[in-house]
Coordinates of C-alpha atoms and ligand atoms in Angstrom, one line a residue:
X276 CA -23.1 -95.6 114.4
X277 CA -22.1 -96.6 117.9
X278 CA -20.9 -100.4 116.4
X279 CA -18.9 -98.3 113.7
X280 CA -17.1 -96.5 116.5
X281 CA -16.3 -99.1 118.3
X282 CA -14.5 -101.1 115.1
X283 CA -13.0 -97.8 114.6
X284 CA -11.0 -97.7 118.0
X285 CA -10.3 -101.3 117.9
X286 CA -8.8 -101.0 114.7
X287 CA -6.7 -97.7 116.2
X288 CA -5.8 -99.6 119.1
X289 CA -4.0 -102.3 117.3
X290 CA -2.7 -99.7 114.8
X291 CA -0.8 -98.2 117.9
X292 CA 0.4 -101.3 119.2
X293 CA 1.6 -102.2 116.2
X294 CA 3.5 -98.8 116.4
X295 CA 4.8 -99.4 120.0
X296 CA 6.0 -102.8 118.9
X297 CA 9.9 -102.1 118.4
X298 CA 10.5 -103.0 114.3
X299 CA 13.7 -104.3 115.6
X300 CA 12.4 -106.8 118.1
X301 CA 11.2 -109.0 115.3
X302 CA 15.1 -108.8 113.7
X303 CA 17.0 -108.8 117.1
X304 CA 18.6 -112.3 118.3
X305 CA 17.0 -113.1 121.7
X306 CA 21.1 -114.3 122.1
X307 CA 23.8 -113.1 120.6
X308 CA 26.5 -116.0 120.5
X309 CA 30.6 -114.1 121.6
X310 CA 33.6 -116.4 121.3
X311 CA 36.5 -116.3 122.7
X312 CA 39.6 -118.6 123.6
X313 CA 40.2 -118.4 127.4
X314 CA 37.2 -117.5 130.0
X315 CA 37.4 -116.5 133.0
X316 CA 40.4 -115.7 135.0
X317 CA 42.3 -114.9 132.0
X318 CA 42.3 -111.0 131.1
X319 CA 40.9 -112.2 127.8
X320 CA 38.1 -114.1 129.3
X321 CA 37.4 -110.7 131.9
X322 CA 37.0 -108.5 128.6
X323 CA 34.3 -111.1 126.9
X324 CA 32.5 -110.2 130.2
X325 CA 33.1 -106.8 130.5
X326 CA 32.0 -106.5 126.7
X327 CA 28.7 -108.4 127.2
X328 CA 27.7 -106.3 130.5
X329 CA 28.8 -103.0 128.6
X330 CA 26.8 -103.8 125.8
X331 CA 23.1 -105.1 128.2
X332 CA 23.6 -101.6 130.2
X333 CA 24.2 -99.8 127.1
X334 CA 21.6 -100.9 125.0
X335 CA 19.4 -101.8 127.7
X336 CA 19.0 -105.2 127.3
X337 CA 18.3 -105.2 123.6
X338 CA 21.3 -106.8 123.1
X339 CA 21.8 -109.7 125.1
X340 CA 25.3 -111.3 124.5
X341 CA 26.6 -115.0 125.7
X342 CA 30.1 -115.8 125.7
X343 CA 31.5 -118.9 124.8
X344 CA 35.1 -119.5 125.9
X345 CA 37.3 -122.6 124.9
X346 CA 36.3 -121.6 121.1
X347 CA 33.3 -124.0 121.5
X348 CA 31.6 -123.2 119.1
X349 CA 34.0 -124.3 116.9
X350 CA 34.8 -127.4 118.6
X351 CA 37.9 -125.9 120.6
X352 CA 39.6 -125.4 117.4
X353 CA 40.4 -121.7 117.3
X354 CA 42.2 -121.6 113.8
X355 CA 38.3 -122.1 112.9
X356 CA 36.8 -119.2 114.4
X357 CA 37.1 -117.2 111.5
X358 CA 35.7 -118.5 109.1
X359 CA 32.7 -119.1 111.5
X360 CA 32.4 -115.9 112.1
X361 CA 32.0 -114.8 108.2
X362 CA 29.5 -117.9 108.1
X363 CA 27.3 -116.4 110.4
X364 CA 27.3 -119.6 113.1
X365 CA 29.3 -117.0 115.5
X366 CA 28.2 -113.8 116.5
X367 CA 31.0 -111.6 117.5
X368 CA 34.2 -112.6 118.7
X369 CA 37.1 -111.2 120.7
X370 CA 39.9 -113.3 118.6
X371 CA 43.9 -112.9 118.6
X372 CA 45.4 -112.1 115.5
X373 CA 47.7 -115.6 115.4
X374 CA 43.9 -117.4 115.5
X375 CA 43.0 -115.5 112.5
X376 CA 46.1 -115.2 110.6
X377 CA 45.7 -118.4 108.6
X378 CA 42.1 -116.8 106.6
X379 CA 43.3 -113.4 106.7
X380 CA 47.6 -113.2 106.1
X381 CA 47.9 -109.6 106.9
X382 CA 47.2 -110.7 110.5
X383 CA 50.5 -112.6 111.0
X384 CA 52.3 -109.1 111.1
X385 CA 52.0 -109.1 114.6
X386 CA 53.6 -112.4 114.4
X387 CA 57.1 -111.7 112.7
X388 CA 59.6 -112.2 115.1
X389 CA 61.4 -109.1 116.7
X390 CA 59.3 -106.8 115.0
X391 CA 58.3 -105.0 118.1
X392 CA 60.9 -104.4 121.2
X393 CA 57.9 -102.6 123.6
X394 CA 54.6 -102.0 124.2
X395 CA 54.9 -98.4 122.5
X396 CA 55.4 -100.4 119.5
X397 CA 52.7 -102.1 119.7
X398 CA 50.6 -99.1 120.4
X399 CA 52.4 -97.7 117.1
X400 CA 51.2 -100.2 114.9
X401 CA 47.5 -101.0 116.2
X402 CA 47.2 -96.8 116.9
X403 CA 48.3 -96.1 113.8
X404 CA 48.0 -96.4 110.0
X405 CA 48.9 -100.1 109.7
X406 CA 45.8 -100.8 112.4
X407 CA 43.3 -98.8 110.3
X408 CA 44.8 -100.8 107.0
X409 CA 44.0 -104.0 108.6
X410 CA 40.6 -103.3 110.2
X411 CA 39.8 -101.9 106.4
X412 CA 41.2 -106.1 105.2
X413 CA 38.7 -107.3 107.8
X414 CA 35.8 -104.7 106.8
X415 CA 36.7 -106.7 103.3
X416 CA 35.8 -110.1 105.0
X417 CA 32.2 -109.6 106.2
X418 CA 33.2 -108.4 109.8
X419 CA 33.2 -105.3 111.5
X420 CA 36.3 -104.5 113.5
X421 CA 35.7 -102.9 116.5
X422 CA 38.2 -102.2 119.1
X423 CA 41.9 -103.8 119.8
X424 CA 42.7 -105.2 123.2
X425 CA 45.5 -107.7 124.0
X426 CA 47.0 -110.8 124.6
X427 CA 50.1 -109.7 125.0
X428 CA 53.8 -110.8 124.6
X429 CA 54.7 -114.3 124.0
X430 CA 57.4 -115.5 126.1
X431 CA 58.8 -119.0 125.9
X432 CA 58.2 -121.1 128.8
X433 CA 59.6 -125.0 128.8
X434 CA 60.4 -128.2 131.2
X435 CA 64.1 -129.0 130.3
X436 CA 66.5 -125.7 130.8
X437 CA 66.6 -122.1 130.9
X438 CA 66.5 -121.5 127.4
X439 CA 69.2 -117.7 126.4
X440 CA 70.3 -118.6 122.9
X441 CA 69.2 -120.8 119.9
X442 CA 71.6 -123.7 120.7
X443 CA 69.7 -124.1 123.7
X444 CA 66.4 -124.6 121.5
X445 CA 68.2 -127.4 120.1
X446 CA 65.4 -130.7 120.1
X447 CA 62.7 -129.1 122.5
X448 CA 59.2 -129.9 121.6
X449 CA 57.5 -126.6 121.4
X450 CA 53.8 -126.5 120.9
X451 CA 53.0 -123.2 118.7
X452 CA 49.3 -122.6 117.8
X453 CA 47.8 -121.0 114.5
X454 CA 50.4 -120.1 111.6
X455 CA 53.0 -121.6 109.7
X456 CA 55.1 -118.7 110.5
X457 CA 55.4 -120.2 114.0
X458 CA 56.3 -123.4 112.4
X459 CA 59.2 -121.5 110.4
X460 CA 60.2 -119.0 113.5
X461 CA 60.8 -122.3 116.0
X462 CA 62.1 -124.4 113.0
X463 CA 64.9 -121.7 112.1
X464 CA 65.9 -121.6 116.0
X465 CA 66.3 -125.4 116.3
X466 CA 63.5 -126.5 117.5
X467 CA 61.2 -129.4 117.1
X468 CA 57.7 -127.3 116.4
X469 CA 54.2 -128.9 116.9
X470 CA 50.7 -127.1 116.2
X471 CA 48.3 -127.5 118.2
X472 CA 44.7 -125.9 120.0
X473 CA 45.2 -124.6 123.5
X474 CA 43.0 -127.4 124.5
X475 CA 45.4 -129.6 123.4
X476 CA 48.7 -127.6 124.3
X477 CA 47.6 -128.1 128.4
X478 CA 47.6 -132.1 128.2
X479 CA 50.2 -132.1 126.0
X480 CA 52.6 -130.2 128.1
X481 CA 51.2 -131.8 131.7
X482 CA 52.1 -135.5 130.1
X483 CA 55.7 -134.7 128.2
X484 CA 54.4 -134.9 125.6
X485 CA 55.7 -131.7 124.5
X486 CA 58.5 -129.6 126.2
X487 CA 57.2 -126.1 125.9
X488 CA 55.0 -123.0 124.7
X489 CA 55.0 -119.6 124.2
X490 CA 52.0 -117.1 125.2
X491 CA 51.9 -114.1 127.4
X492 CA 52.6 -114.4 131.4
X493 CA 49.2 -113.2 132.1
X494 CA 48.5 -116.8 130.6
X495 CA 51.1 -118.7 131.9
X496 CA 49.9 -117.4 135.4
X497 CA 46.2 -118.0 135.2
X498 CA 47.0 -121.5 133.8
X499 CA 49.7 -121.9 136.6
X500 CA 52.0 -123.7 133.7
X501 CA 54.6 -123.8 136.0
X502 CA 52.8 -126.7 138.0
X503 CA 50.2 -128.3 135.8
X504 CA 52.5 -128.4 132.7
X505 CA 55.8 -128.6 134.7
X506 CA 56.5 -125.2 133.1
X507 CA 59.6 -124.5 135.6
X508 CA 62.1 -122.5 132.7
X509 CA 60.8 -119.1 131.4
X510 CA 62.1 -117.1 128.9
X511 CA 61.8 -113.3 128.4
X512 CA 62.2 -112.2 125.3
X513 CA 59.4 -110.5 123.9
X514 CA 60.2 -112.1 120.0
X515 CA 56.4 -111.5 119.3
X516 CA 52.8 -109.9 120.4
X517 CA 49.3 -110.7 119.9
X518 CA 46.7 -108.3 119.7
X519 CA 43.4 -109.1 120.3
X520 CA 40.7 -107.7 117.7
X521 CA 36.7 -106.9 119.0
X522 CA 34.2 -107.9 115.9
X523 CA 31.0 -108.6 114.9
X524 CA 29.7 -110.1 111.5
X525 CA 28.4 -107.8 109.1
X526 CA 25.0 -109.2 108.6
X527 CA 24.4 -109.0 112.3
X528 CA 25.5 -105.7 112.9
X529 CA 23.4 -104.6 109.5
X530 CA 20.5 -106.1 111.9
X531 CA 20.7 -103.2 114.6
X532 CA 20.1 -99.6 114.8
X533 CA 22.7 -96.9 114.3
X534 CA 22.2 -96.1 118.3
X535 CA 22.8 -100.0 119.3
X536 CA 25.8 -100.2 116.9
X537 CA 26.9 -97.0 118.6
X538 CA 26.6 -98.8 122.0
X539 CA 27.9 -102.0 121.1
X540 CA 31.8 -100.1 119.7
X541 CA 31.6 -97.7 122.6
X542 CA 31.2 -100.9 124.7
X543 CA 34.0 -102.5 122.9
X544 CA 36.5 -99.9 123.1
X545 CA 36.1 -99.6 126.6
X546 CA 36.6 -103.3 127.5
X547 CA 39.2 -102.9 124.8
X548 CA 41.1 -100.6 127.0
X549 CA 40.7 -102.0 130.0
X550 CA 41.9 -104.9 128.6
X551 CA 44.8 -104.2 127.9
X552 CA 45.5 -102.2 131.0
X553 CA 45.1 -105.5 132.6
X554 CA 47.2 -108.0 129.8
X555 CA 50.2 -104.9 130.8
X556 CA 49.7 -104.9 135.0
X557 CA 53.1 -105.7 136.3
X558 CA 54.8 -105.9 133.2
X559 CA 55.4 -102.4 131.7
X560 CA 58.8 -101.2 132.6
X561 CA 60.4 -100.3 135.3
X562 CA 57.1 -102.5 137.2
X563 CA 58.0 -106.0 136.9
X564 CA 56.1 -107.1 139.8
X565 CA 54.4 -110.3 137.7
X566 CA 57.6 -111.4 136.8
X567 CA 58.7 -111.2 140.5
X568 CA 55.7 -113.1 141.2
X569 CA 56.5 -115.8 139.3
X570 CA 60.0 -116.0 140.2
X571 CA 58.1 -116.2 144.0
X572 CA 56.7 -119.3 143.1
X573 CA 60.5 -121.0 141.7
X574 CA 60.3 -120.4 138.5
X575 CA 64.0 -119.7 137.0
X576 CA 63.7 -116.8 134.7
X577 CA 66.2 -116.0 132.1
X578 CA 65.7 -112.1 131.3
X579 CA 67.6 -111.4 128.0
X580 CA 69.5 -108.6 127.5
X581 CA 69.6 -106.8 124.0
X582 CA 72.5 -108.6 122.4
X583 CA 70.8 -112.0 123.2
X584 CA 68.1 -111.0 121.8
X585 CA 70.0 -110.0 118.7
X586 CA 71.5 -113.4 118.5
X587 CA 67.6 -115.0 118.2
X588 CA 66.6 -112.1 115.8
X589 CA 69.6 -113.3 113.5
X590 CA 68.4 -116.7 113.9
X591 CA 64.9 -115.5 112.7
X592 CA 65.8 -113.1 109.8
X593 CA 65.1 -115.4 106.7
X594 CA 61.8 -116.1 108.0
X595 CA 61.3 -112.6 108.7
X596 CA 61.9 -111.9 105.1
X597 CA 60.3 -114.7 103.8
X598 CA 56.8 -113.6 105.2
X599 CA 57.3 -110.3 104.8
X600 CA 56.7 -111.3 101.1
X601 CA 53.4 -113.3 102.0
X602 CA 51.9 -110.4 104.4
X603 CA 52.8 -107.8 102.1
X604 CA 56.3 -105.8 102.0
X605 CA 54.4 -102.5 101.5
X606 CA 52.5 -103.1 105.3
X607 CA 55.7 -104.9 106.9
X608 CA 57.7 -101.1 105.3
X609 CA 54.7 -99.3 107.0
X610 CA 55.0 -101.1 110.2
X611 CA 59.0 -101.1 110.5
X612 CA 58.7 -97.5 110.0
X613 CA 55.9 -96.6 112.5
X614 CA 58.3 -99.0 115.1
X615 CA 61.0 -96.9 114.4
X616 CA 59.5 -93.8 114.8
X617 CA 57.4 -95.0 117.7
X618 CA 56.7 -92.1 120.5
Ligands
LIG861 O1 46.5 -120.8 122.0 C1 47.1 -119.9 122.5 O2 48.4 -120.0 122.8 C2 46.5 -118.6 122.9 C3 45.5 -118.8 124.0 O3 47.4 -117.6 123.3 C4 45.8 -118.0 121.7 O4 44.6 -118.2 121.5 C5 46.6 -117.4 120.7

């Protein structure tokens, strides 16, 4: 009777710790593998943090993130990360639309040139109906879109001459990264396009190898182009944008409870927004300060005005239309009209 008892509360003991045993920590990654492209300085880089910090409070440490900057984990080469993410051998990525845009086309919207003259336009497209219709093409692609953040806009930044007008384009090596639209845009305006990782781009520009790039100032000031790459010529003309898009593939996110994918969006939305609060500091007008800054440091800027800009958009227009038939002229209508009637 006594020995019975005492099988009896073993057997109860283990029932319950079998009970108290979380059923997820058997499923949950004891990492969880985030990529990005730049680290640390760059605002990018701060919102991989921010997301992975959000995310241990959060959940309290169930989910432990890790990121990997530099697209490592595929080797550096960030029109890769995609498809790596689908696969399964990335976790969750903070990725820019250009990076993505050769797996999923819809993406290079954000690309075609002169499509978006602020950062309300922006706002209006990844705010709006065309943002939902794209994070519903990437639901379609075994990834869960999160949260947008930003990149920002791409200005053109090179070692020869201040650049105002397409003439001046004329023969300048210009690395571009990611789609064939870039190839078409800086083709059409004269110049002599190369592709290229941004691993690559920082060599490339530092020997002469190549004369210039285009990506946001926020970049061009962390990675001080105007000395290590002999950056000394910038151009401000806003021709394109890149938004950056918070995911996490589907089977991973299947793996966790409603409450940690709760957690894990919140978390992303809020480094999402603060994000791009910090890709905008000192470049939303009438604050220009980051462009003062780097005037500070002798850099000759050419600020374009409107008609300028009208000559390059001119120069751009058959490639405009041309992909506007490969994204999709039904989403390109959408998002002309949500820029027009931008608030
Ligand atoms: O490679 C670039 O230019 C960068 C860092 O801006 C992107 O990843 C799109």
């Amino acid at each position: 009777m006594r020995r019975g008892m005492g099988l009896l509360m073993v057997a109860l003991l283990v029932g319950a710790l079998a009970l108290a045993l979380p059923v997820e920590a058997a499923e949950y990654k004891a990492e969880y593998k985030l990529s990005t492209v730049l680290g640390k300085p760059f605002p990018w880089g701060v919102a991989g943090e921010r997301w992975v910090e959000l995310v241990r409070e959060k959940t309290n440490g169930r989910i432990n993130m890790k990121m990997y900057p530099g697209t490592s984990l595929v080797g550096g080469d960030q029109t890769k990360e995609f498809t790596a993410i689908r696969q399964g051998s990335i976790d969750m990525a903070i990725g820019s639309t250009i990076n993505w845009s050769p797996q999923v086309q819809q993406l290079n919207l954000f690309s075609m040139p002169f499509l978006m003259p602020d950062y309300k336009a922006i706002d209006a497209l990844t705010g709006g109906e065309v943002g939902q219709e794209l994070f519903k093409i990437l639901e379609s692609k075994d990834v869960v879109p999160l949260a947008w953040g930003e990149n920002g806009f791409r200005e053109l930044s090179n070692s020869k001459l201040p650049v105002r007008k397409p003439e001046d384009l004329k023969g300048l090596k210009i690395r571009v990264v990611g789609s064939p639209l870039f190839l078409d845009t800086f083709t059409a305006l004269g110049a002599n396009p190369t592709q290229m990782s941004w691993a690559d781009a920082v060599p490339a520009l530092s020997s002469g190898a190549v004369d210039g790039q285009e990506n946001p100032l926020t970049v061009y000031m962390a990675a001080r182009l105007h000395t290590t790459a002999n950056q000394k010529n910038l151009t401000l003309w806003g021709y394109v944008a890149d938004p950056l898009i918070f995911v996490v593939n589907k089977d991973v996110w299947a793996g966790w409870t409603p409450e940690d994918q709760q957690a894990v969006k919140d978390a992303a939305i809020q480094a999402g927004r603060e994000n791009i609060e910090a890709a905008r500091r000192g470049l939303v007008p009438p604050d220009d300060s980051l462009v003062k800054e780097i005037e500070g440091m002798g850099v000759t800027v050419a600020r374009l005005s409107d008609a300028e800009k009208g000559e390059l958009k001119k120069a751009t227009r058959e490639v405009f239309d041309k992909w506007a038939r490969q994204i999709g002229p039904e989403l390109v209508k959408k998002a002309e009209d949500a820029v027009a009637n931008r608030k």
